[in-house]
């Protein structure tokens, strides 16, 4: 956007090669006009007049006399249109209490000494396109009713923006902050854009961005801190480079926080409360700590350089110059509020240095992640569960008695999609998945999670992942039929050595069946009573000797049943002990 000056004076200076704007009452510009011409100019202006000093060297003493001439009875400086394009301000400049009632432009201007904009009001657009600040600058308690432009501005020294009220937003696109830049206690009612900015050290404290915030493609060479920030809209920090330590938060955003393809070279702390945060294909070269509230994290292709923690947070606390506090989460949409933050995908991410604490993984895609077997899970880490048991009394064969266990979203998708099971919910589609997953791939995911739990000495926690691994192997088409048959028997009689109830039930069924067969067909001549036969089978099960009732003869079938019981009985008994051991093993 370009604002054209509409004031009365468009003439240039007649002094040599000077291109400065001439004073209305003289032929020379502000720098070259003599004292008499300047006094005449001072007497001719009054509060609310428009002024223009383009391509002019402006000395502080003369300029302050002009500002004093524009003061009203209450001491406030009032200007109409004001144009200072490509002018050079020599000496300390103070615009304190000025009210720019018309268009205001400092585009291309240079401030050689300190400059102060305190308690300023801009009724129209304020333009600082390409302006240069060679000394400390301060913008405080500014009210701007229209857009403020600082595009391509250069701040060679420290700059402070405090208690701003930018009603239509501000654009710093392409600006360079050579030293510290500080934004505190400010409200940006329009969108705030810091796209392609270059910071040395940047601080945002207690700022409100009512229409979103953009940091896209920016670079911070030194430290970065954003604390107690509230963003209504999207916070976009994609393709941004943080070269040193970074404290990103606490930050609350009512929409997504996007930090894809970003680079974090120092120690980074991300404390966020938002519906969703996407850090896909970002790289963290040093340690990372993520404290999240309500958010769904997208971590596709992320590289974690050193030990990193992704954790749910009970509350997000902050400490800044105004004191300590807790982030107010009332602006979070109700449909986004959840007990634990979640992760939607780790696809393509390297998890060798990652610890997950108090996180929901019920909808997380692990397929094609790297070093999943090295991830550490602590605290309340939740996975999805098998469908509820469904018993159909009219047709018992249609009943479904799923073993209660943790499942990953890959198995849910395989069951609901490839296997066609109606009991399993169909998860949302992963857009990066090019082809349906096979049971072998799901088994690999479970195997890596099981190894991760075993490496953490959490054997009971690994049990469900072992069960899932064996389930997928049982359905894998690449395994020989004989191996799948053996695995199916292992599943049916003991739940892969994890369901003691199946083993005990199989053992009771074995004793009952062999006792009845022995009672009915296992004796020659006179047969014992059924209770006697049961007692004999139990004795044969626990004894190395074959027990026979006195006076009774066992035929060939009875002897075969006793041998089968001596072999199968200890197997089922051992599977029961193994199942209990796997559940209580330390």
Coordinates of C-alpha atoms in Angstrom, one line a residue:
X1 CA 0.0 0.0 0.0
X2 CA 1.3 3.5 -0.9
X3 CA 0.0 6.6 0.7
X4 CA 0.4 9.8 -1.3
X5 CA 0.9 13.1 0.5
X6 CA -1.9 15.5 -0.3
X7 CA -0.7 18.6 1.5
X8 CA -0.2 22.0 -0.2
X9 CA 3.5 22.1 -0.7
X10 CA 5.1 20.2 -3.6
X11 CA 8.0 22.5 -4.6
X12 CA 11.7 21.4 -4.2
X13 CA 14.6 23.4 -2.7
X14 CA 16.4 25.8 -5.1
X15 CA 19.7 25.4 -3.2
X16 CA 22.1 23.6 -5.6
X17 CA 21.5 19.9 -6.0
X18 CA 19.2 19.6 -2.9
X19 CA 15.9 17.7 -3.6
X20 CA 14.3 18.6 -0.3
X21 CA 10.8 20.0 -0.1
X22 CA 10.8 23.8 0.0
X23 CA 9.0 25.7 2.8
X24 CA 5.7 27.3 1.7
X25 CA 7.0 30.8 2.4
X26 CA 10.5 30.3 0.9
X27 CA 12.5 28.9 -2.0
X28 CA 14.6 26.7 0.2
X29 CA 14.0 23.5 2.2
X30 CA 14.0 23.3 6.0
X31 CA 17.8 22.8 6.1
X32 CA 18.8 25.7 3.8
X33 CA 16.2 28.3 4.7
X34 CA 17.5 31.2 6.7
X35 CA 16.2 32.1 10.1
X36 CA 13.9 34.8 8.8
X37 CA 12.2 32.4 6.3
X38 CA 12.0 29.8 9.0
X39 CA 10.3 32.2 11.5
X40 CA 7.8 33.1 8.9
X41 CA 7.0 29.4 8.3
X42 CA 6.6 28.9 12.1
X43 CA 4.2 31.8 12.3
X44 CA 2.1 30.4 9.4
X45 CA 1.3 27.0 10.8
X46 CA -1.2 26.0 13.5
X47 CA -2.4 22.8 15.1
X48 CA -3.9 20.4 12.6
X49 CA -2.0 21.7 9.5
X50 CA -0.3 19.3 7.1
X51 CA 3.5 19.4 6.7
X52 CA 5.9 17.9 4.2
X53 CA 9.6 17.5 4.5
X54 CA 10.7 15.0 1.9
X55 CA 14.4 14.2 1.1
X56 CA 15.3 16.8 3.7
X57 CA 17.9 16.9 6.5
X58 CA 15.9 17.8 9.5
X59 CA 17.8 19.1 12.5
X60 CA 16.3 18.4 15.9
X61 CA 16.2 22.0 17.2
X62 CA 14.3 23.4 14.2
X63 CA 12.0 20.4 14.1
X64 CA 11.0 20.7 17.7
X65 CA 10.1 24.3 17.1
X66 CA 7.8 23.1 14.4
X67 CA 6.2 20.5 16.7
X68 CA 5.7 23.2 19.4
X69 CA 3.9 25.4 16.9
X70 CA 1.5 22.6 16.2
X71 CA 0.5 22.1 19.8
X72 CA -3.0 22.9 20.8
X73 CA -4.1 24.5 24.1
X74 CA -3.9 21.2 25.9
X75 CA -0.3 20.7 24.8
X76 CA -1.0 17.9 22.3
X77 CA 0.7 18.0 18.9
X78 CA -1.8 17.8 16.0
X79 CA -0.9 17.3 12.4
X80 CA -2.9 16.7 9.3
X81 CA -1.1 14.9 6.5
X82 CA 2.6 14.4 7.3
X83 CA 5.3 13.3 4.8
X84 CA 8.9 12.7 5.8
X85 CA 9.8 10.4 2.9
X86 CA 13.6 9.8 2.5
X87 CA 14.4 12.5 5.1
X88 CA 17.3 12.4 7.5
X89 CA 16.6 13.3 11.2
X90 CA 19.7 14.8 12.8
X91 CA 19.7 14.7 16.6
X92 CA 17.3 13.2 19.1
X93 CA 13.7 13.4 18.0
X94 CA 10.6 13.2 20.1
X95 CA 7.0 12.9 18.6
X96 CA 5.5 12.4 22.1
X97 CA 1.7 13.2 22.4
X98 CA 1.4 13.8 18.6
X99 CA -1.9 13.1 16.8
X100 CA -1.5 12.4 13.1
X101 CA -5.0 13.1 11.8
X102 CA -4.2 12.4 8.2
X103 CA -1.9 10.1 6.3
X104 CA 1.6 9.8 7.8
X105 CA 4.7 8.5 6.0
X106 CA 8.2 8.1 7.1
X107 CA 9.1 5.8 4.2
X108 CA 12.8 5.7 3.5
X109 CA 13.5 8.1 6.4
X110 CA 16.6 7.8 8.6
X111 CA 16.8 8.6 12.3
X112 CA 20.5 9.1 13.3
X113 CA 19.8 9.5 17.0
X114 CA 17.2 8.3 19.5
X115 CA 13.6 8.7 18.5
X116 CA 10.5 8.5 20.7
X117 CA 6.9 7.9 19.7
X118 CA 5.1 8.0 23.0
X119 CA 1.3 8.4 23.4
X120 CA 0.9 8.8 19.7
X121 CA -2.4 8.5 17.7
X122 CA -2.6 7.7 14.0
X123 CA -6.0 8.3 12.6
X124 CA -5.0 7.1 9.1
X125 CA -2.3 4.8 7.8
X126 CA 1.3 5.1 9.2
X127 CA 4.0 4.3 6.8
X128 CA 7.6 3.4 7.9
X129 CA 8.5 1.5 4.7
X130 CA 12.3 1.1 4.5
X131 CA 12.9 3.5 7.4
X132 CA 16.3 3.3 9.2
X133 CA 16.7 3.7 12.9
X134 CA 20.4 4.1 13.8
X135 CA 19.9 4.6 17.5
X136 CA 17.5 3.3 20.1
X137 CA 13.8 3.8 19.2
X138 CA 10.8 3.6 21.4
X139 CA 7.1 3.2 20.4
X140 CA 4.9 3.3 23.5
X141 CA 1.1 3.8 24.1
X142 CA 0.4 4.2 20.4
X143 CA -3.1 4.0 19.0
X144 CA -3.3 3.3 15.3
X145 CA -6.8 3.1 13.7
X146 CA -5.5 2.0 10.3
X147 CA -2.7 -0.3 9.2
X148 CA 0.8 0.5 10.2
X149 CA 3.6 -0.5 7.8
X150 CA 7.2 -1.2 8.9
X151 CA 8.0 -3.3 5.8
X152 CA 11.8 -3.5 5.1
X153 CA 12.5 -1.1 8.0
X154 CA 15.9 -1.5 9.6
X155 CA 16.5 -1.1 13.4
X156 CA 20.3 -0.9 13.9
X157 CA 19.9 -0.4 17.7
X158 CA 17.4 -1.7 20.3
X159 CA 13.7 -1.0 19.8
X160 CA 10.8 -1.2 22.2
X161 CA 7.1 -1.5 21.3
X162 CA 5.0 -1.2 24.4
X163 CA 1.3 -0.9 25.1
X164 CA 0.4 -0.6 21.4
X165 CA -3.2 -0.6 20.2
X166 CA -3.1 -1.5 16.5
X167 CA -6.7 -1.6 15.5
X168 CA -6.1 -2.8 11.9
X169 CA -2.9 -4.7 12.5
X170 CA 0.8 -4.1 11.6
X171 CA 3.1 -5.3 8.9
X172 CA 6.8 -5.8 9.6
X173 CA 7.4 -8.0 6.6
X174 CA 11.1 -8.0 5.6
X175 CA 12.2 -5.8 8.6
X176 CA 15.6 -6.2 10.2
X177 CA 16.2 -5.9 13.9
X178 CA 20.0 -5.7 14.3
X179 CA 19.8 -5.6 18.1
X180 CA 17.2 -6.4 20.7
X181 CA 13.5 -6.0 19.7
X182 CA 10.9 -6.0 22.5
X183 CA 7.1 -6.1 22.2
X184 CA 5.2 -5.9 25.5
X185 CA 1.6 -5.5 26.7
X186 CA 0.4 -4.7 23.2
X187 CA -2.9 -5.5 21.3
X188 CA -2.9 -6.1 17.6
X189 CA -6.6 -6.2 16.6
X190 CA -5.7 -6.7 12.9
X191 CA -3.3 -9.3 11.7
X192 CA 0.4 -8.9 12.7
X193 CA 2.9 -9.9 10.1
X194 CA 6.6 -10.5 10.7
X195 CA 7.1 -12.4 7.6
X196 CA 10.8 -12.7 6.4
X197 CA 12.0 -10.6 9.3
X198 CA 15.5 -10.8 10.7
X199 CA 15.9 -10.6 14.5
X200 CA 19.0 -10.6 16.7
X201 CA 17.1 -11.0 20.0
X202 CA 13.3 -10.9 20.1
X203 CA 10.8 -10.8 23.0
X204 CA 7.0 -10.8 22.9
X205 CA 5.5 -10.5 26.4
X206 CA 1.8 -10.3 27.3
X207 CA 0.7 -9.5 23.7
X208 CA -2.7 -10.1 22.2
X209 CA -3.0 -10.9 18.5
X210 CA -6.7 -10.7 17.6
X211 CA -6.4 -11.7 14.0
X212 CA -3.5 -14.0 13.9
X213 CA 0.3 -13.7 13.9
X214 CA 2.8 -14.5 11.1
X215 CA 6.5 -15.2 11.7
X216 CA 6.9 -17.2 8.5
X217 CA 10.3 -17.4 6.9
X218 CA 11.9 -15.3 9.6
X219 CA 15.2 -15.8 11.3
X220 CA 16.3 -15.2 14.9
X221 CA 20.0 -15.1 15.4
X222 CA 19.9 -14.8 19.2
X223 CA 17.4 -15.7 21.8
X224 CA 13.7 -15.7 21.2
X225 CA 11.0 -15.4 23.9
X226 CA 7.3 -15.3 23.6
X227 CA 5.4 -15.4 26.9
X228 CA 1.7 -15.0 27.9
X229 CA 0.7 -14.4 24.3
X230 CA -2.9 -14.8 23.1
X231 CA -3.6 -15.4 19.5
X232 CA -7.1 -15.3 18.0
X233 CA -6.5 -17.0 14.7
X234 CA -3.6 -18.8 13.2
X235 CA 0.0 -18.5 14.4
X236 CA 2.3 -19.2 11.5
X237 CA 6.0 -19.8 12.1
X238 CA 6.7 -22.1 9.3
X239 CA 10.1 -22.1 7.6
X240 CA 11.5 -20.0 10.5
X241 CA 15.0 -20.4 11.8
X242 CA 15.7 -20.1 15.5
X243 CA 19.5 -20.0 15.8
X244 CA 19.8 -19.9 19.6
X245 CA 17.7 -20.8 22.7
X246 CA 14.0 -20.3 22.3
X247 CA 11.2 -20.0 24.7
X248 CA 8.0 -20.3 22.7
X249 CA 5.3 -19.8 25.2
X250 CA 3.1 -20.0 27.1
X251 CA 1.1 -19.2 24.0
X252 CA -2.7 -19.7 23.6
X253 CA -4.1 -19.8 20.1
X254 CA -7.7 -20.3 19.2
X255 CA -6.7 -21.9 15.8
X256 CA -3.7 -23.8 14.5
X257 CA -0.1 -23.1 15.4
X258 CA 2.0 -23.9 12.3
X259 CA 5.7 -24.4 12.6
X260 CA 6.4 -26.7 9.7
X261 CA 9.9 -26.9 8.1
X262 CA 11.4 -24.8 10.8
X263 CA 14.8 -25.0 12.3
X264 CA 15.6 -24.9 16.1
X265 CA 19.3 -24.9 16.8
X266 CA 19.3 -24.0 20.5
X267 CA 17.5 -25.4 23.5
X268 CA 13.8 -25.0 22.8
X269 CA 10.8 -25.0 25.1
X270 CA 7.3 -25.0 23.5
X271 CA 4.4 -24.3 25.9
X272 CA 1.2 -24.1 24.0
X273 CA -2.6 -24.3 24.4
X274 CA -4.2 -24.7 21.0
X275 CA -6.5 -27.0 19.0
X276 CA -3.6 -28.1 16.8
X277 CA 0.1 -27.6 16.4
X278 CA 1.9 -28.8 13.3
X279 CA 5.8 -29.1 13.5
X280 CA 6.1 -31.5 10.6
X281 CA 9.5 -31.7 9.0
X282 CA 11.1 -29.4 11.5
X283 CA 14.6 -30.1 13.0
X284 CA 15.5 -29.6 16.6
X285 CA 19.3 -29.7 16.9
X286 CA 19.4 -29.3 20.7
X287 CA 17.0 -30.4 23.5
X288 CA 13.3 -29.8 23.1
X289 CA 10.6 -29.7 25.8
X290 CA 7.0 -29.5 24.7
X291 CA 4.3 -28.7 27.3
X292 CA 0.9 -28.9 25.6
X293 CA -2.7 -28.3 26.6
X294 CA -5.6 -29.6 24.5
X295 CA -3.5 -29.6 21.4
X296 CA -3.2 -32.3 18.7
X297 CA 0.4 -32.3 17.6
X298 CA 1.4 -33.2 14.1
X299 CA 5.0 -34.5 14.1
X300 CA 5.6 -36.0 10.7
X301 CA 9.2 -36.1 9.6
X302 CA 10.5 -34.3 12.7
X303 CA 14.2 -34.7 13.7
X304 CA 15.0 -34.6 17.4
X305 CA 18.7 -34.0 17.8
X306 CA 19.1 -34.8 21.5
X307 CA 17.0 -35.8 24.5
X308 CA 13.5 -34.3 24.0
X309 CA 10.3 -34.5 25.9
X310 CA 6.7 -34.1 24.7
X311 CA 4.4 -33.9 27.7
X312 CA 0.9 -32.9 28.6
X313 CA 0.7 -30.0 31.1
X314 CA -1.7 -29.5 34.0
X315 CA -1.4 -25.7 33.7
X316 CA 0.7 -23.4 31.7
X317 CA 2.5 -20.9 33.9
X318 CA 4.6 -17.9 32.9
X319 CA 6.9 -15.4 34.4
X320 CA 7.7 -12.1 32.9
X321 CA 8.4 -8.5 33.8
X322 CA 4.8 -8.1 35.0
X323 CA 5.1 -11.0 37.4
X324 CA 4.0 -14.6 37.5
X325 CA 0.7 -16.1 36.3
X326 CA -1.3 -18.9 34.7
X327 CA -2.4 -18.8 31.1
X328 CA -6.1 -18.1 30.8
X329 CA -7.6 -20.9 28.6
X330 CA -11.2 -19.5 28.3
X331 CA -10.6 -18.7 24.7
X332 CA -10.0 -22.3 23.7
X333 CA -13.0 -23.6 21.6
X334 CA -15.1 -26.0 23.6
X335 CA -14.8 -28.8 21.0
X336 CA -11.0 -28.7 21.4
X337 CA -10.9 -29.1 25.1
X338 CA -9.6 -32.5 26.2
X339 CA -8.0 -34.1 29.2
X340 CA -4.7 -34.9 27.5
X341 CA -3.0 -33.5 24.4
X342 CA -2.7 -36.0 21.5
X343 CA -0.3 -36.7 18.7
X344 CA -1.8 -37.5 15.2
X345 CA 1.3 -38.8 13.5
X346 CA 5.0 -39.7 13.9
X347 CA 5.3 -40.8 10.3
X348 CA 8.9 -40.3 9.0
X349 CA 10.0 -38.9 12.4
X350 CA 13.2 -40.1 14.2
X351 CA 12.1 -41.0 17.8
X352 CA 15.5 -42.2 19.1
X353 CA 15.7 -39.3 21.6
X354 CA 12.0 -38.8 22.5
X355 CA 10.2 -39.3 25.8
X356 CA 6.4 -39.1 25.8
X357 CA 4.7 -38.2 29.1
X358 CA 1.0 -37.9 29.8
X359 CA 0.0 -38.0 26.1
X360 CA -2.8 -39.5 24.1
X361 CA -1.6 -41.8 21.3
X362 CA -5.0 -43.3 20.4
X363 CA -5.0 -41.6 17.0
X364 CA -1.3 -41.6 16.3
X365 CA 0.2 -43.1 13.1
X366 CA 3.5 -44.8 13.8
X367 CA 4.0 -46.4 10.4
X368 CA 7.3 -45.5 8.7
X369 CA 8.7 -43.8 11.8
X370 CA 12.3 -44.3 12.6
X371 CA 13.8 -45.8 15.9
X372 CA 10.3 -46.4 17.3
X373 CA 11.8 -49.1 19.5
X374 CA 13.8 -46.4 21.4
X375 CA 11.0 -44.1 22.4
X376 CA 10.4 -43.8 26.1
X377 CA 6.8 -43.6 27.5
X378 CA 6.1 -42.5 31.0
X379 CA 3.1 -41.3 33.0
X380 CA -0.4 -41.6 31.5
X381 CA 0.2 -42.6 27.9
X382 CA -3.0 -43.7 26.3
X383 CA -3.7 -45.9 23.3
X384 CA -6.9 -46.9 21.6
X385 CA -8.7 -50.0 22.9
X386 CA -10.4 -52.9 21.2
X387 CA -14.1 -52.7 20.5
X388 CA -16.6 -53.5 23.2
X389 CA -17.7 -57.1 23.5
X390 CA -20.8 -57.9 21.5
X391 CA -22.9 -60.9 22.4
X392 CA -25.7 -62.0 20.0
X393 CA -27.9 -64.6 21.8
X394 CA -30.0 -65.3 18.7
X395 CA -26.9 -66.2 16.7
X396 CA -24.0 -66.8 19.0
X397 CA -21.6 -67.3 16.1
X398 CA -22.0 -63.6 15.3
X399 CA -20.9 -62.6 18.8
X400 CA -17.6 -60.8 19.1
X401 CA -15.5 -61.2 22.3
X402 CA -12.5 -59.0 21.6
X403 CA -9.7 -59.4 24.2
X404 CA -9.4 -56.0 26.0
X405 CA -6.0 -54.5 25.1
X406 CA -4.2 -51.5 23.7
X407 CA -4.2 -51.1 19.9
X408 CA -2.6 -48.7 17.5
X409 CA -4.4 -46.8 14.8
X410 CA -2.7 -48.9 12.1
X411 CA -4.5 -52.0 13.3
X412 CA -7.8 -50.2 13.5
X413 CA -7.4 -49.1 9.9
X414 CA -6.4 -52.6 8.8
X415 CA -9.3 -54.2 10.6
X416 CA -11.9 -51.7 9.3
X417 CA -10.5 -51.3 5.8
X418 CA -8.5 -54.3 4.6
X419 CA -10.1 -56.9 6.8
X420 CA -13.6 -55.5 6.5
X421 CA -14.6 -55.7 10.2
X422 CA -17.6 -53.6 11.1
X423 CA -16.8 -53.6 14.8
X424 CA -13.7 -51.5 14.4
X425 CA -14.0 -47.7 13.8
X426 CA -12.4 -46.4 10.7
X427 CA -9.7 -43.8 11.7
X428 CA -9.2 -40.6 9.8
X429 CA -7.3 -41.0 6.6
X430 CA -3.6 -40.3 6.7
X431 CA -3.0 -38.2 3.6
X432 CA 0.7 -39.2 3.4
X433 CA -0.2 -42.9 3.2
X434 CA 0.1 -44.0 -0.4
X435 CA -1.1 -47.6 -0.1
X436 CA -3.0 -49.8 2.3
X437 CA -1.0 -51.3 5.1
X438 CA -0.5 -55.1 5.4
X439 CA -0.7 -57.1 8.6
X440 CA 3.1 -57.5 8.4
X441 CA 3.6 -53.7 8.6
X442 CA 1.3 -53.4 11.6
X443 CA 3.2 -56.3 13.3
X444 CA 6.4 -54.3 12.8
X445 CA 4.9 -51.3 14.6
X446 CA 3.8 -53.5 17.5
X447 CA 7.2 -55.1 17.7
X448 CA 8.9 -51.8 17.9
X449 CA 6.6 -50.6 20.7
X450 CA 7.1 -53.8 22.6
X451 CA 10.8 -53.5 22.4
X452 CA 10.6 -49.9 23.6
X453 CA 8.7 -51.0 26.7
X454 CA 11.0 -53.9 27.3
X455 CA 14.0 -51.5 27.1
X456 CA 12.3 -49.5 29.8
X457 CA 12.0 -52.6 31.9
X458 CA 8.2 -52.4 31.7
X459 CA 7.3 -56.0 30.9
X460 CA 3.6 -55.7 31.8
X461 CA 3.3 -52.7 29.6
X462 CA 4.8 -54.6 26.7
X463 CA 2.3 -57.4 27.0
X464 CA -0.5 -55.7 24.9
X465 CA 2.0 -54.8 22.2
X466 CA 3.2 -58.4 22.1
X467 CA -0.4 -59.6 21.8
X468 CA -1.0 -57.1 18.9
X469 CA 2.2 -58.3 17.2
X470 CA 1.2 -61.9 17.3
X471 CA -2.3 -61.1 16.1
X472 CA -0.9 -59.4 13.0
X473 CA 1.4 -62.3 12.4
X474 CA -1.5 -64.7 12.7
X475 CA -3.2 -62.8 9.8
X476 CA 0.0 -62.1 7.8
X477 CA -0.3 -63.6 4.3
X478 CA 3.5 -63.8 4.0
X479 CA 3.9 -66.5 6.7
X480 CA 3.6 -70.2 5.8
X481 CA 0.2 -71.8 6.5
X482 CA 1.8 -74.2 9.0
X483 CA 3.3 -71.3 11.1
X484 CA 0.0 -69.4 11.0
X485 CA -1.7 -72.6 12.2
X486 CA 0.6 -73.0 15.2
X487 CA 0.2 -69.3 16.1
X488 CA -3.6 -69.8 15.8
X489 CA -3.4 -72.6 18.3
X490 CA -1.3 -70.5 20.6
X491 CA -3.9 -67.7 20.4
X492 CA -6.9 -70.0 20.9
X493 CA -5.6 -71.9 24.0
X494 CA -3.6 -69.2 25.8
X495 CA -4.0 -65.8 24.2
X496 CA -0.3 -65.9 23.2
X497 CA 0.7 -66.7 26.8
X498 CA -1.0 -63.6 28.1
X499 CA -4.6 -64.8 28.9
X500 CA -4.5 -67.0 31.9
X501 CA -8.2 -67.5 31.8
X502 CA -8.0 -69.2 28.4
X503 CA -5.2 -71.6 29.5
X504 CA -7.1 -72.5 32.7
X505 CA -10.4 -73.0 30.8
X506 CA -8.5 -75.1 28.2
X507 CA -7.0 -77.2 31.1
X508 CA -10.4 -77.7 32.7
X509 CA -11.9 -78.6 29.3
X510 CA -9.1 -81.1 28.7
X511 CA -9.6 -82.8 32.1
X512 CA -13.3 -82.9 31.7
X513 CA -13.1 -84.3 28.1
X514 CA -10.5 -87.0 28.9
X515 CA -12.3 -88.0 32.0
X516 CA -15.6 -88.5 30.2
X517 CA -13.9 -90.4 27.3
X518 CA -12.1 -92.6 29.8
X519 CA -15.3 -93.2 31.7
X520 CA -17.2 -94.1 28.6
X521 CA -14.6 -95.9 26.4
X522 CA -11.3 -96.3 28.3
X523 CA -11.9 -99.4 30.4
X524 CA -12.3 -103.1 29.6
X525 CA -15.1 -104.7 31.5
X526 CA -16.4 -102.9 34.6
X527 CA -16.1 -99.1 34.5
X528 CA -15.6 -96.8 37.5
X529 CA -17.9 -93.9 38.4
X530 CA -17.3 -90.6 36.7
X531 CA -16.0 -88.9 39.8
X532 CA -13.5 -91.7 40.2
X533 CA -12.4 -91.2 36.6
X534 CA -11.8 -87.5 37.2
X535 CA -9.7 -88.2 40.3
X536 CA -7.6 -90.7 38.3
X537 CA -7.1 -88.1 35.5
X538 CA -5.9 -85.5 38.0
X539 CA -3.5 -88.0 39.5
X540 CA -2.1 -88.8 36.1
X541 CA -1.7 -85.1 35.4
X542 CA 0.5 -84.3 38.4
X543 CA 2.3 -87.6 38.8
X544 CA 5.0 -89.3 36.7
X545 CA 3.4 -92.7 37.4
X546 CA 0.2 -93.7 35.6
X547 CA -2.5 -94.2 38.3
X548 CA -5.1 -97.0 37.8
X549 CA -8.0 -97.9 39.9
X550 CA -7.7 -101.2 41.7
X551 CA -9.5 -104.1 40.0
X552 CA -10.0 -102.2 36.8
X553 CA -8.4 -102.7 33.4
X554 CA -7.5 -99.8 31.1
X555 CA -7.8 -100.5 27.4
X556 CA -5.7 -99.1 24.6
X557 CA -7.9 -95.9 24.2
X558 CA -7.7 -95.3 28.0
X559 CA -3.9 -95.6 28.0
X560 CA -3.7 -93.3 25.0
X561 CA -5.8 -90.7 26.8
X562 CA -3.6 -90.9 29.9
X563 CA -0.5 -90.3 27.7
X564 CA -2.2 -87.4 26.0
X565 CA -3.2 -85.9 29.3
X566 CA 0.4 -86.2 30.7
X567 CA 1.7 -84.3 27.7
X568 CA -1.1 -81.7 27.2
X569 CA -1.9 -81.1 30.8
X570 CA 1.5 -79.6 31.9
X571 CA 1.5 -77.5 28.7
X572 CA -1.8 -75.8 29.6
X573 CA -0.7 -75.5 33.2
X574 CA 2.6 -73.9 32.1
X575 CA 0.8 -71.5 29.8
X576 CA -1.4 -70.4 32.7
X577 CA 1.6 -69.7 34.9
X578 CA 3.3 -67.9 32.0
X579 CA 0.3 -65.7 31.4
X580 CA 0.2 -64.6 35.1
X581 CA 4.0 -64.1 35.1
X582 CA 3.8 -61.8 32.0
X583 CA 1.2 -59.6 33.7
X584 CA 3.1 -59.2 37.0
X585 CA 6.7 -59.4 35.8
X586 CA 8.9 -56.5 36.8

